[in-house]
């Protein structure tokens, strides 16, 4: 009897938790566009070889919510390519770069500041860049 009562209480609590989670999810939108990032980055799978290191930069504030959410969403959307932040040691090796912005900027000049050519505007303030090759 005790096991049946405990099982009933556990099931009841699970149903309540599921209901609360559903309500929370329906009220909270995706402010950092994490879910749509994978869709936006899908065309890059044909351009950037798997296993390639890709640099990342953004105009989002360097705080735990904005920039980090955009970085992690992009990292997930580009897998199995390795996404590294622009201040990482391995970023110097990256041929391709991803810029994720919070607003409309002069995307070409944002890349030029870093020695990058704008390759493709993916929309929604996400831009693919390529490292400029040194003159021979």
PDB file of N, CA and C in Angstrom, residues 65-125:
ATOM      1  N   UNK A  65      24.495  35.879 -20.739  1.00  0.00           N
ATOM      2  CA  UNK A  65      23.266  35.595 -21.478  1.00  0.00           C
ATOM      3  C   UNK A  65      23.402  35.835 -22.975  1.00  0.00           C
ATOM      4  N   UNK A  66      23.697  37.028 -23.400  1.00  0.00           N
ATOM      5  CA  UNK A  66      23.654  37.376 -24.817  1.00  0.00           C
ATOM      6  C   UNK A  66      24.684  36.700 -25.682  1.00  0.00           C
ATOM      7  N   UNK A  67      25.918  37.073 -25.529  1.00  0.00           N
ATOM      8  CA  UNK A  67      26.993  36.575 -26.378  1.00  0.00           C
ATOM      9  C   UNK A  67      27.179  35.068 -26.211  1.00  0.00           C
ATOM     10  N   UNK A  68      27.114  34.590 -25.007  1.00  0.00           N
ATOM     11  CA  UNK A  68      27.319  33.163 -24.753  1.00  0.00           C
ATOM     12  C   UNK A  68      26.197  32.331 -25.374  1.00  0.00           C
ATOM     13  N   UNK A  69      24.965  32.794 -25.289  1.00  0.00           N
ATOM     14  CA  UNK A  69      23.853  32.067 -25.901  1.00  0.00           C
ATOM     15  C   UNK A  69      24.014  32.001 -27.411  1.00  0.00           C
ATOM     16  N   UNK A  70      24.398  33.116 -28.033  1.00  0.00           N
ATOM     17  CA  UNK A  70      24.609  33.134 -29.479  1.00  0.00           C
ATOM     18  C   UNK A  70      25.754  32.210 -29.866  1.00  0.00           C
ATOM     19  N   UNK A  71      26.835  32.234 -29.101  1.00  0.00           N
ATOM     20  CA  UNK A  71      27.990  31.386 -29.390  1.00  0.00           C
ATOM     21  C   UNK A  71      27.619  29.910 -29.287  1.00  0.00           C
ATOM     22  N   UNK A  72      26.961  29.524 -28.215  1.00  0.00           N
ATOM     23  CA  UNK A  72      26.602  28.115 -28.036  1.00  0.00           C
ATOM     24  C   UNK A  72      25.585  27.643 -29.070  1.00  0.00           C
ATOM     25  N   UNK A  73      24.653  28.508 -29.440  1.00  0.00           N
ATOM     26  CA  UNK A  73      23.682  28.137 -30.481  1.00  0.00           C
ATOM     27  C   UNK A  73      24.387  27.948 -31.821  1.00  0.00           C
ATOM     28  N   UNK A  74      25.323  28.836 -32.134  1.00  0.00           N
ATOM     29  CA  UNK A  74      26.076  28.714 -33.379  1.00  0.00           C
ATOM     30  C   UNK A  74      26.970  27.481 -33.350  1.00  0.00           C
ATOM     31  N   UNK A  75      27.580  27.208 -32.218  1.00  0.00           N
ATOM     32  CA  UNK A  75      28.432  26.015 -32.093  1.00  0.00           C
ATOM     33  C   UNK A  75      27.613  24.754 -32.365  1.00  0.00           C
ATOM     34  N   UNK A  76      26.422  24.706 -31.819  1.00  0.00           N
ATOM     35  CA  UNK A  76      25.542  23.553 -32.043  1.00  0.00           C
ATOM     36  C   UNK A  76      25.132  23.472 -33.516  1.00  0.00           C
ATOM     37  N   UNK A  77      24.787  24.609 -34.108  1.00  0.00           N
ATOM     38  CA  UNK A  77      24.325  24.619 -35.493  1.00  0.00           C
ATOM     39  C   UNK A  77      25.396  24.290 -36.510  1.00  0.00           C
ATOM     40  N   UNK A  78      26.664  24.507 -36.172  1.00  0.00           N
ATOM     41  CA  UNK A  78      27.759  24.234 -37.105  1.00  0.00           C
ATOM     42  C   UNK A  78      28.418  22.875 -36.892  1.00  0.00           C
ATOM     43  N   UNK A  79      28.078  22.177 -35.836  1.00  0.00           N
ATOM     44  CA  UNK A  79      28.719  20.888 -35.558  1.00  0.00           C
ATOM     45  C   UNK A  79      28.635  19.985 -36.790  1.00  0.00           C
ATOM     46  N   UNK A  80      29.682  19.267 -37.108  1.00  0.00           N
ATOM     47  CA  UNK A  80      30.890  18.924 -36.374  1.00  0.00           C
ATOM     48  C   UNK A  80      32.059  19.892 -36.595  1.00  0.00           C
ATOM     49  N   UNK A  81      31.795  21.049 -37.132  1.00  0.00           N
ATOM     50  CA  UNK A  81      32.842  22.060 -37.259  1.00  0.00           C
ATOM     51  C   UNK A  81      33.110  22.658 -35.878  1.00  0.00           C
ATOM     52  N   UNK A  82      34.351  23.039 -35.629  1.00  0.00           N
ATOM     53  CA  UNK A  82      34.725  23.579 -34.323  1.00  0.00           C
ATOM     54  C   UNK A  82      34.618  25.093 -34.357  1.00  0.00           C
ATOM     55  N   UNK A  83      33.757  25.665 -33.537  1.00  0.00           N
ATOM     56  CA  UNK A  83      33.574  27.115 -33.453  1.00  0.00           C
ATOM     57  C   UNK A  83      34.382  27.637 -32.276  1.00  0.00           C
ATOM     58  N   UNK A  84      35.229  28.650 -32.534  1.00  0.00           N
ATOM     59  CA  UNK A  84      36.064  29.228 -31.480  1.00  0.00           C
ATOM     60  C   UNK A  84      35.872  30.736 -31.455  1.00  0.00           C
ATOM     61  N   UNK A  85      35.906  31.309 -30.265  1.00  0.00           N
ATOM     62  CA  UNK A  85      35.767  32.763 -30.130  1.00  0.00           C
ATOM     63  C   UNK A  85      37.022  33.450 -30.659  1.00  0.00           C
ATOM     64  N   UNK A  86      36.870  34.700 -31.080  1.00  0.00           N
ATOM     65  CA  UNK A  86      37.979  35.396 -31.730  1.00  0.00           C
ATOM     66  C   UNK A  86      39.192  35.597 -30.830  1.00  0.00           C
ATOM     67  N   UNK A  87      39.024  35.553 -29.529  1.00  0.00           N
ATOM     68  CA  UNK A  87      40.167  35.719 -28.631  1.00  0.00           C
ATOM     69  C   UNK A  87      40.819  34.389 -28.260  1.00  0.00           C
ATOM     70  N   UNK A  88      40.327  33.273 -28.806  1.00  0.00           N
ATOM     71  CA  UNK A  88      40.926  31.963 -28.544  1.00  0.00           C
ATOM     72  C   UNK A  88      42.239  31.831 -29.317  1.00  0.00           C
ATOM     73  N   UNK A  89      43.158  31.086 -28.772  1.00  0.00           N
ATOM     74  CA  UNK A  89      44.466  30.906 -29.397  1.00  0.00           C
ATOM     75  C   UNK A  89      44.335  30.267 -30.781  1.00  0.00           C
ATOM     76  N   UNK A  90      43.432  29.318 -30.932  1.00  0.00           N
ATOM     77  CA  UNK A  90      43.280  28.605 -32.202  1.00  0.00           C
ATOM     78  C   UNK A  90      42.503  29.411 -33.249  1.00  0.00           C
ATOM     79  N   UNK A  91      41.978  30.566 -32.894  1.00  0.00           N
ATOM     80  CA  UNK A  91      41.198  31.368 -33.847  1.00  0.00           C
ATOM     81  C   UNK A  91      42.053  31.867 -35.006  1.00  0.00           C
ATOM     82  N   UNK A  92      43.345  32.045 -34.795  1.00  0.00           N
ATOM     83  CA  UNK A  92      44.228  32.538 -35.860  1.00  0.00           C
ATOM     84  C   UNK A  92      44.276  31.564 -37.035  1.00  0.00           C
ATOM     85  N   UNK A  93      43.974  30.304 -36.810  1.00  0.00           N
ATOM     86  CA  UNK A  93      44.009  29.293 -37.867  1.00  0.00           C
ATOM     87  C   UNK A  93      42.727  29.242 -38.682  1.00  0.00           C
ATOM     88  N   UNK A  94      41.678  29.882 -38.234  1.00  0.00           N
ATOM     89  CA  UNK A  94      40.365  29.773 -38.884  1.00  0.00           C
ATOM     90  C   UNK A  94      40.358  30.477 -40.238  1.00  0.00           C
ATOM     91  N   UNK A  95      39.890  29.761 -41.267  1.00  0.00           N
ATOM     92  CA  UNK A  95      39.701  30.367 -42.595  1.00  0.00           C
ATOM     93  C   UNK A  95      38.331  31.006 -42.698  1.00  0.00           C
ATOM     94  N   UNK A  96      37.340  30.393 -42.058  1.00  0.00           N
ATOM     95  CA  UNK A  96      35.965  30.891 -42.081  1.00  0.00           C
ATOM     96  C   UNK A  96      35.647  31.513 -40.730  1.00  0.00           C
ATOM     97  N   UNK A  97      34.808  32.540 -40.775  1.00  0.00           N
ATOM     98  CA  UNK A  97      34.401  33.242 -39.564  1.00  0.00           C
ATOM     99  C   UNK A  97      32.908  33.486 -39.611  1.00  0.00           C
ATOM    100  N   UNK A  98      32.292  33.436 -38.438  1.00  0.00           N
ATOM    101  CA  UNK A  98      30.865  33.695 -38.313  1.00  0.00           C
ATOM    102  C   UNK A  98      30.678  34.932 -37.451  1.00  0.00           C
ATOM    103  N   UNK A  99      29.964  35.910 -37.978  1.00  0.00           N
ATOM    104  CA  UNK A  99      29.610  37.101 -37.218  1.00  0.00           C
ATOM    105  C   UNK A  99      28.137  37.047 -36.855  1.00  0.00           C
ATOM    106  N   UNK A 100      27.817  37.184 -35.591  1.00  0.00           N
ATOM    107  CA  UNK A 100      26.433  37.196 -35.107  1.00  0.00           C
ATOM    108  C   UNK A 100      26.216  38.540 -34.441  1.00  0.00           C
ATOM    109  N   UNK A 101      25.258  39.300 -34.971  1.00  0.00           N
ATOM    110  CA  UNK A 101      25.061  40.670 -34.524  1.00  0.00           C
ATOM    111  C   UNK A 101      23.667  40.858 -33.946  1.00  0.00           C
ATOM    112  N   UNK A 102      23.528  41.890 -33.131  1.00  0.00           N
ATOM    113  CA  UNK A 102      22.236  42.179 -32.504  1.00  0.00           C
ATOM    114  C   UNK A 102      21.452  43.221 -33.281  1.00  0.00           C
ATOM    115  N   UNK A 103      22.084  43.831 -34.279  1.00  0.00           N
ATOM    116  CA  UNK A 103      21.431  44.904 -35.031  1.00  0.00           C
ATOM    117  C   UNK A 103      22.072  45.026 -36.407  1.00  0.00           C
ATOM    118  N   UNK A 104      21.427  45.780 -37.268  1.00  0.00           N
ATOM    119  CA  UNK A 104      21.971  46.021 -38.601  1.00  0.00           C
ATOM    120  C   UNK A 104      23.196  46.917 -38.479  1.00  0.00           C
ATOM    121  N   UNK A 105      24.324  46.426 -38.950  1.00  0.00           N
ATOM    122  CA  UNK A 105      25.574  47.177 -38.944  1.00  0.00           C
ATOM    123  C   UNK A 105      26.131  47.183 -40.355  1.00  0.00           C
ATOM    124  N   UNK A 106      27.236  47.837 -40.528  1.00  0.00           N
ATOM    125  CA  UNK A 106      27.963  47.771 -41.789  1.00  0.00           C
ATOM    126  C   UNK A 106      28.785  46.479 -41.724  1.00  0.00           C
ATOM    127  N   UNK A 107      28.174  45.374 -42.154  1.00  0.00           N
ATOM    128  CA  UNK A 107      28.777  44.062 -41.980  1.00  0.00           C
ATOM    129  C   UNK A 107      30.115  43.927 -42.704  1.00  0.00           C
ATOM    130  N   UNK A 108      30.245  44.567 -43.849  1.00  0.00           N
ATOM    131  CA  UNK A 108      31.500  44.478 -44.597  1.00  0.00           C
ATOM    132  C   UNK A 108      32.633  45.100 -43.778  1.00  0.00           C
ATOM    133  N   UNK A 109      32.408  46.281 -43.222  1.00  0.00           N
ATOM    134  CA  UNK A 109      33.467  46.929 -42.447  1.00  0.00           C
ATOM    135  C   UNK A 109      33.759  46.188 -41.147  1.00  0.00           C
ATOM    136  N   UNK A 110      32.749  45.541 -40.562  1.00  0.00           N
ATOM    137  CA  UNK A 110      32.980  44.742 -39.355  1.00  0.00           C
ATOM    138  C   UNK A 110      33.958  43.610 -39.651  1.00  0.00           C
ATOM    139  N   UNK A 111      33.825  43.014 -40.826  1.00  0.00           N
ATOM    140  CA  UNK A 111      34.766  41.972 -41.225  1.00  0.00           C
ATOM    141  C   UNK A 111      36.127  42.540 -41.577  1.00  0.00           C
ATOM    142  N   UNK A 112      36.141  43.661 -42.307  1.00  0.00           N
ATOM    143  CA  UNK A 112      37.407  44.274 -42.713  1.00  0.00           C
ATOM    144  C   UNK A 112      38.273  44.648 -41.520  1.00  0.00           C
ATOM    145  N   UNK A 113      37.647  45.047 -40.416  1.00  0.00           N
ATOM    146  CA  UNK A 113      38.402  45.374 -39.196  1.00  0.00           C
ATOM    147  C   UNK A 113      39.224  44.179 -38.717  1.00  0.00           C
ATOM    148  N   UNK A 114      38.758  42.990 -39.059  1.00  0.00           N
ATOM    149  CA  UNK A 114      39.410  41.764 -38.602  1.00  0.00           C
ATOM    150  C   UNK A 114      40.171  41.065 -39.732  1.00  0.00           C
ATOM    151  N   UNK A 115      40.289  41.727 -40.882  1.00  0.00           N
ATOM    152  CA  UNK A 115      40.984  41.121 -42.018  1.00  0.00           C
ATOM    153  C   UNK A 115      40.167  40.043 -42.708  1.00  0.00           C
ATOM    154  N   UNK A 116      38.845  40.219 -42.719  1.00  0.00           N
ATOM    155  CA  UNK A 116      37.945  39.211 -43.285  1.00  0.00           C
ATOM    156  C   UNK A 116      37.138  39.789 -44.440  1.00  0.00           C
ATOM    157  N   UNK A 117      36.835  38.942 -45.419  1.00  0.00           N
ATOM    158  CA  UNK A 117      35.926  39.298 -46.515  1.00  0.00           C
ATOM    159  C   UNK A 117      34.544  38.768 -46.182  1.00  0.00           C
ATOM    160  N   UNK A 118      33.525  39.561 -46.462  1.00  0.00           N
ATOM    161  CA  UNK A 118      32.157  39.077 -46.266  1.00  0.00           C
ATOM    162  C   UNK A 118      31.833  38.107 -47.387  1.00  0.00           C
ATOM    163  N   UNK A 119      31.518  36.895 -47.021  1.00  0.00           N
ATOM    164  CA  UNK A 119      31.225  35.834 -47.972  1.00  0.00           C
ATOM    165  C   UNK A 119      29.724  35.728 -48.241  1.00  0.00           C
ATOM    166  N   UNK A 120      28.921  35.762 -47.153  1.00  0.00           N
ATOM    167  CA  UNK A 120      27.481  35.552 -47.318  1.00  0.00           C
ATOM    168  C   UNK A 120      26.718  36.112 -46.126  1.00  0.00           C
ATOM    169  N   UNK A 121      25.656  36.847 -46.429  1.00  0.00           N
ATOM    170  CA  UNK A 121      24.740  37.332 -45.399  1.00  0.00           C
ATOM    171  C   UNK A 121      23.637  36.293 -45.269  1.00  0.00           C
ATOM    172  N   UNK A 122      23.551  35.651 -44.117  1.00  0.00           N
ATOM    173  CA  UNK A 122      22.573  34.585 -43.896  1.00  0.00           C
ATOM    174  C   UNK A 122      21.238  35.125 -43.401  1.00  0.00           C
ATOM    175  N   UNK A 123      21.133  36.430 -43.244  1.00  0.00           N
ATOM    176  CA  UNK A 123      19.907  37.032 -42.738  1.00  0.00           C
ATOM    177  C   UNK A 123      19.861  37.009 -41.228  1.00  0.00           C
ATOM    178  N   UNK A 124      18.976  37.804 -40.680  1.00  0.00           N
ATOM    179  CA  UNK A 124      18.777  37.900 -39.227  1.00  0.00           C
ATOM    180  C   UNK A 124      20.088  38.203 -38.510  1.00  0.00           C
ATOM    181  N   UNK A 125      20.925  39.068 -39.129  1.00  0.00           N
ATOM    182  CA  UNK A 125      22.161  39.561 -38.527  1.00  0.00           C
ATOM    183  C   UNK A 125      23.230  38.486 -38.317  1.00  0.00           C
TER     184      UNK A 125
END
